[in-house]
């Protein structure tokens, strides 16, 4: 369970707040002038430093923005009101899986108890019982959402969320190593990565085994690959598809301009598939980019590709 001491004087620099919340420095400065929040302290060099309680409120605000709320409606509200709003507009179901799978909150309880071995054991059992594909779609994907919302409401510490994420990373890397490799000539050839300033790689790690299960050849570049290097890698590896994962870390403008630039630089024969939790992917469809609404769409889009290129 949480061991935070409310007495410790923790502050974060503006760069750390940007990294931790996904809100840009410019946004933080604009809100400070326009709404009077956040209200950072200043050091002798006039550099901004943000108290921890303000950073936690900013995390809640960011999640509400991702859910469709406007800054002018929420930034000035007290954090208790924001949490109530979050509970009302983004309530998370914790479904019980079939085949005897536990309620998803069982996994959250293990995280809060810091029982890493128990968490990994329960997740591994679910994977064996459901199969890798269903495990990712029916357990890991909704569990990520539940963990994120639990953290947003202040019921998980950052380090506890990291314990969970690392456990999923370990489990999925092990699972990927057990998937039989495709034939050398198998298609499509899929290049997986994220844009610069997108450090979250869990979406890539969830997508890769789903592509492998569909018989695709995969090459992952990891996270934060410069756009021109994505182009060079796609050409050198003769990729048929560049698959990109987005969290809510990047601004909508960064997502759309980056995708437009990549589309312009890649040959038309190489498709771009984009998925993840960035709302702009569904709100502003881009010509020449296939937006995946969910991980489960990978199978259908792969079949569509094979029909078109058969």
PDB file of N, CA and C in Angstrom, residues 142-195:
ATOM      1  N   UNK A 142      -7.226  -3.843 -20.909  1.00  0.00           N
ATOM      2  CA  UNK A 142      -8.089  -3.180 -19.919  1.00  0.00           C
ATOM      3  C   UNK A 142      -7.408  -2.990 -18.569  1.00  0.00           C
ATOM      4  N   UNK A 143      -6.458  -3.864 -18.221  1.00  0.00           N
ATOM      5  CA  UNK A 143      -5.752  -3.704 -16.957  1.00  0.00           C
ATOM      6  C   UNK A 143      -4.863  -2.462 -16.985  1.00  0.00           C
ATOM      7  N   UNK A 144      -4.246  -2.167 -18.123  1.00  0.00           N
ATOM      8  CA  UNK A 144      -3.474  -0.931 -18.251  1.00  0.00           C
ATOM      9  C   UNK A 144      -4.351   0.282 -17.949  1.00  0.00           C
ATOM     10  N   UNK A 145      -5.560   0.282 -18.489  1.00  0.00           N
ATOM     11  CA  UNK A 145      -6.480   1.396 -18.244  1.00  0.00           C
ATOM     12  C   UNK A 145      -6.844   1.488 -16.768  1.00  0.00           C
ATOM     13  N   UNK A 146      -7.116   0.352 -16.158  1.00  0.00           N
ATOM     14  CA  UNK A 146      -7.475   0.337 -14.745  1.00  0.00           C
ATOM     15  C   UNK A 146      -6.319   0.824 -13.877  1.00  0.00           C
ATOM     16  N   UNK A 147      -5.111   0.383 -14.187  1.00  0.00           N
ATOM     17  CA  UNK A 147      -3.933   0.820 -13.434  1.00  0.00           C
ATOM     18  C   UNK A 147      -3.754   2.331 -13.594  1.00  0.00           C
ATOM     19  N   UNK A 148      -3.905   2.832 -14.818  1.00  0.00           N
ATOM     20  CA  UNK A 148      -3.750   4.262 -15.058  1.00  0.00           C
ATOM     21  C   UNK A 148      -4.768   5.086 -14.298  1.00  0.00           C
ATOM     22  N   UNK A 149      -6.008   4.656 -14.284  1.00  0.00           N
ATOM     23  CA  UNK A 149      -7.040   5.413 -13.587  1.00  0.00           C
ATOM     24  C   UNK A 149      -6.887   5.299 -12.065  1.00  0.00           C
ATOM     25  N   UNK A 150      -6.420   4.147 -11.592  1.00  0.00           N
ATOM     26  CA  UNK A 150      -6.169   3.996 -10.160  1.00  0.00           C
ATOM     27  C   UNK A 150      -5.049   4.936  -9.721  1.00  0.00           C
ATOM     28  N   UNK A 151      -4.016   5.026 -10.536  1.00  0.00           N
ATOM     29  CA  UNK A 151      -2.924   5.967 -10.246  1.00  0.00           C
ATOM     30  C   UNK A 151      -3.425   7.408 -10.290  1.00  0.00           C
ATOM     31  N   UNK A 152      -4.250   7.728 -11.289  1.00  0.00           N
ATOM     32  CA  UNK A 152      -4.749   9.082 -11.434  1.00  0.00           C
ATOM     33  C   UNK A 152      -5.531   9.512 -10.201  1.00  0.00           C
ATOM     34  N   UNK A 153      -6.256   8.598  -9.585  1.00  0.00           N
ATOM     35  CA  UNK A 153      -7.069   8.932  -8.419  1.00  0.00           C
ATOM     36  C   UNK A 153      -6.260   8.948  -7.125  1.00  0.00           C
ATOM     37  N   UNK A 154      -4.947   8.746  -7.252  1.00  0.00           N
ATOM     38  CA  UNK A 154      -4.092   8.825  -6.075  1.00  0.00           C
ATOM     39  C   UNK A 154      -4.012   7.554  -5.269  1.00  0.00           C
ATOM     40  N   UNK A 155      -4.483   6.425  -5.826  1.00  0.00           N
ATOM     41  CA  UNK A 155      -4.471   5.171  -5.087  1.00  0.00           C
ATOM     42  C   UNK A 155      -3.268   4.303  -5.431  1.00  0.00           C
ATOM     43  N   UNK A 156      -2.423   4.770  -6.328  1.00  0.00           N
ATOM     44  CA  UNK A 156      -1.155   4.110  -6.632  1.00  0.00           C
ATOM     45  C   UNK A 156      -0.058   5.155  -6.672  1.00  0.00           C
ATOM     46  N   UNK A 157       1.118   4.800  -6.177  1.00  0.00           N
ATOM     47  CA  UNK A 157       2.283   5.660  -6.310  1.00  0.00           C
ATOM     48  C   UNK A 157       2.917   5.435  -7.684  1.00  0.00           C
ATOM     49  N   UNK A 158       3.762   6.368  -8.095  1.00  0.00           N
ATOM     50  CA  UNK A 158       4.437   6.227  -9.382  1.00  0.00           C
ATOM     51  C   UNK A 158       5.278   4.958  -9.396  1.00  0.00           C
ATOM     52  N   UNK A 159       5.991   4.682  -8.305  1.00  0.00           N
ATOM     53  CA  UNK A 159       6.849   3.497  -8.311  1.00  0.00           C
ATOM     54  C   UNK A 159       6.026   2.215  -8.390  1.00  0.00           C
ATOM     55  N   UNK A 160       4.807   2.236  -7.855  1.00  0.00           N
ATOM     56  CA  UNK A 160       3.951   1.056  -7.936  1.00  0.00           C
ATOM     57  C   UNK A 160       3.473   0.836  -9.371  1.00  0.00           C
ATOM     58  N   UNK A 161       3.143   1.940 -10.056  1.00  0.00           N
ATOM     59  CA  UNK A 161       2.777   1.827 -11.473  1.00  0.00           C
ATOM     60  C   UNK A 161       3.958   1.302 -12.278  1.00  0.00           C
ATOM     61  N   UNK A 162       5.172   1.718 -11.921  1.00  0.00           N
ATOM     62  CA  UNK A 162       6.364   1.230 -12.621  1.00  0.00           C
ATOM     63  C   UNK A 162       6.584  -0.259 -12.355  1.00  0.00           C
ATOM     64  N   UNK A 163       6.324  -0.710 -11.127  1.00  0.00           N
ATOM     65  CA  UNK A 163       6.438  -2.137 -10.839  1.00  0.00           C
ATOM     66  C   UNK A 163       5.506  -2.948 -11.731  1.00  0.00           C
ATOM     67  N   UNK A 164       4.289  -2.454 -11.890  1.00  0.00           N
ATOM     68  CA  UNK A 164       3.332  -3.132 -12.765  1.00  0.00           C
ATOM     69  C   UNK A 164       3.824  -3.156 -14.207  1.00  0.00           C
ATOM     70  N   UNK A 165       4.229  -1.978 -14.713  1.00  0.00           N
ATOM     71  CA  UNK A 165       4.649  -1.882 -16.110  1.00  0.00           C
ATOM     72  C   UNK A 165       5.838  -2.788 -16.399  1.00  0.00           C
ATOM     73  N   UNK A 166       6.818  -2.801 -15.495  1.00  0.00           N
ATOM     74  CA  UNK A 166       7.982  -3.653 -15.702  1.00  0.00           C
ATOM     75  C   UNK A 166       7.594  -5.126 -15.683  1.00  0.00           C
ATOM     76  N   UNK A 167       6.646  -5.500 -14.845  1.00  0.00           N
ATOM     77  CA  UNK A 167       6.189  -6.892 -14.820  1.00  0.00           C
ATOM     78  C   UNK A 167       5.569  -7.287 -16.153  1.00  0.00           C
ATOM     79  N   UNK A 168       4.771  -6.386 -16.743  1.00  0.00           N
ATOM     80  CA  UNK A 168       4.182  -6.666 -18.050  1.00  0.00           C
ATOM     81  C   UNK A 168       5.277  -6.767 -19.106  1.00  0.00           C
ATOM     82  N   UNK A 169       6.262  -5.868 -19.041  1.00  0.00           N
ATOM     83  CA  UNK A 169       7.377  -5.922 -19.995  1.00  0.00           C
ATOM     84  C   UNK A 169       8.078  -7.277 -19.926  1.00  0.00           C
ATOM     85  N   UNK A 170       8.403  -7.722 -18.721  1.00  0.00           N
ATOM     86  CA  UNK A 170       9.101  -8.989 -18.551  1.00  0.00           C
ATOM     87  C   UNK A 170       8.280 -10.135 -19.131  1.00  0.00           C
ATOM     88  N   UNK A 171       6.998 -10.160 -18.809  1.00  0.00           N
ATOM     89  CA  UNK A 171       6.131 -11.248 -19.245  1.00  0.00           C
ATOM     90  C   UNK A 171       5.990 -11.273 -20.767  1.00  0.00           C
ATOM     91  N   UNK A 172       5.794 -10.099 -21.378  1.00  0.00           N
ATOM     92  CA  UNK A 172       5.593 -10.071 -22.825  1.00  0.00           C
ATOM     93  C   UNK A 172       6.882 -10.376 -23.582  1.00  0.00           C
ATOM     94  N   UNK A 173       8.024  -9.919 -23.064  1.00  0.00           N
ATOM     95  CA  UNK A 173       9.291 -10.264 -23.732  1.00  0.00           C
ATOM     96  C   UNK A 173       9.500 -11.774 -23.716  1.00  0.00           C
ATOM     97  N   UNK A 174       9.197 -12.398 -22.594  1.00  0.00           N
ATOM     98  CA  UNK A 174       9.308 -13.856 -22.520  1.00  0.00           C
ATOM     99  C   UNK A 174       8.355 -14.525 -23.502  1.00  0.00           C
ATOM    100  N   UNK A 175       7.133 -13.992 -23.598  1.00  0.00           N
ATOM    101  CA  UNK A 175       6.139 -14.577 -24.492  1.00  0.00           C
ATOM    102  C   UNK A 175       6.563 -14.438 -25.949  1.00  0.00           C
ATOM    103  N   UNK A 176       7.114 -13.275 -26.316  1.00  0.00           N
ATOM    104  CA  UNK A 176       7.553 -13.055 -27.695  1.00  0.00           C
ATOM    105  C   UNK A 176       8.608 -14.081 -28.089  1.00  0.00           C
ATOM    106  N   UNK A 177       9.498 -14.405 -27.144  1.00  0.00           N
ATOM    107  CA  UNK A 177      10.577 -15.351 -27.463  1.00  0.00           C
ATOM    108  C   UNK A 177      10.063 -16.759 -27.725  1.00  0.00           C
ATOM    109  N   UNK A 178       8.835 -17.051 -27.303  1.00  0.00           N
ATOM    110  CA  UNK A 178       8.288 -18.397 -27.494  1.00  0.00           C
ATOM    111  C   UNK A 178       7.427 -18.521 -28.754  1.00  0.00           C
ATOM    112  N   UNK A 179       7.094 -17.385 -29.396  1.00  0.00           N
ATOM    113  CA  UNK A 179       6.279 -17.449 -30.606  1.00  0.00           C
ATOM    114  C   UNK A 179       7.143 -17.960 -31.756  1.00  0.00           C
ATOM    115  N   UNK A 180       6.721 -19.017 -32.449  1.00  0.00           N
ATOM    116  CA  UNK A 180       7.527 -19.532 -33.563  1.00  0.00           C
ATOM    117  C   UNK A 180       7.792 -18.449 -34.602  1.00  0.00           C
ATOM    118  N   UNK A 181       9.026 -18.377 -35.069  1.00  0.00           N
ATOM    119  CA  UNK A 181       9.378 -17.382 -36.067  1.00  0.00           C
ATOM    120  C   UNK A 181       8.708 -17.654 -37.402  1.00  0.00           C
ATOM    121  N   UNK A 182       8.333 -16.606 -38.121  1.00  0.00           N
ATOM    122  CA  UNK A 182       7.705 -16.794 -39.430  1.00  0.00           C
ATOM    123  C   UNK A 182       8.725 -17.256 -40.462  1.00  0.00           C
ATOM    124  N   UNK A 183       8.231 -17.738 -41.586  1.00  0.00           N
ATOM    125  CA  UNK A 183       9.118 -18.117 -42.686  1.00  0.00           C
ATOM    126  C   UNK A 183       9.855 -16.883 -43.191  1.00  0.00           C
ATOM    127  N   UNK A 184      11.072 -17.071 -43.742  1.00  0.00           N
ATOM    128  CA  UNK A 184      11.853 -15.913 -44.209  1.00  0.00           C
ATOM    129  C   UNK A 184      11.109 -15.014 -45.181  1.00  0.00           C
ATOM    130  N   UNK A 185      10.269 -15.593 -46.010  1.00  0.00           N
ATOM    131  CA  UNK A 185       9.561 -14.791 -47.015  1.00  0.00           C
ATOM    132  C   UNK A 185       8.194 -14.308 -46.537  1.00  0.00           C
ATOM    133  N   UNK A 186       7.880 -14.502 -45.266  1.00  0.00           N
ATOM    134  CA  UNK A 186       6.560 -14.129 -44.769  1.00  0.00           C
ATOM    135  C   UNK A 186       6.319 -12.632 -44.899  1.00  0.00           C
ATOM    136  N   UNK A 187       5.083 -12.301 -45.176  1.00  0.00           N
ATOM    137  CA  UNK A 187       4.679 -10.909 -45.274  1.00  0.00           C
ATOM    138  C   UNK A 187       3.352 -10.724 -44.526  1.00  0.00           C
ATOM    139  N   UNK A 188       3.070  -9.501 -44.127  1.00  0.00           N
ATOM    140  CA  UNK A 188       3.862  -8.284 -44.308  1.00  0.00           C
ATOM    141  C   UNK A 188       5.046  -8.200 -43.351  1.00  0.00           C
ATOM    142  N   UNK A 189       6.009  -7.376 -43.738  1.00  0.00           N
ATOM    143  CA  UNK A 189       7.152  -7.053 -42.878  1.00  0.00           C
ATOM    144  C   UNK A 189       6.799  -5.767 -42.132  1.00  0.00           C
ATOM    145  N   UNK A 190       6.828  -5.833 -40.799  1.00  0.00           N
ATOM    146  CA  UNK A 190       6.327  -4.737 -39.973  1.00  0.00           C
ATOM    147  C   UNK A 190       7.475  -4.138 -39.160  1.00  0.00           C
ATOM    148  N   UNK A 191       7.634  -2.823 -39.275  1.00  0.00           N
ATOM    149  CA  UNK A 191       8.603  -2.074 -38.478  1.00  0.00           C
ATOM    150  C   UNK A 191       7.855  -1.350 -37.366  1.00  0.00           C
ATOM    151  N   UNK A 192       8.253  -1.578 -36.114  1.00  0.00           N
ATOM    152  CA  UNK A 192       7.549  -0.995 -34.970  1.00  0.00           C
ATOM    153  C   UNK A 192       8.443   0.008 -34.250  1.00  0.00           C
ATOM    154  N   UNK A 193       7.878   1.162 -33.903  1.00  0.00           N
ATOM    155  CA  UNK A 193       8.627   2.157 -33.143  1.00  0.00           C
ATOM    156  C   UNK A 193       7.672   3.236 -32.620  1.00  0.00           C
ATOM    157  N   UNK A 194       8.242   4.273 -31.991  1.00  0.00           N
ATOM    158  CA  UNK A 194       7.492   5.468 -31.603  1.00  0.00           C
ATOM    159  C   UNK A 194       8.251   6.692 -32.076  1.00  0.00           C
ATOM    160  N   UNK A 195       7.567   7.822 -32.083  1.00  0.00           N
ATOM    161  CA  UNK A 195       8.179   9.089 -32.472  1.00  0.00           C
ATOM    162  C   UNK A 195       9.107   9.608 -31.368  1.00  0.00           C
TER     163      UNK A 195
END
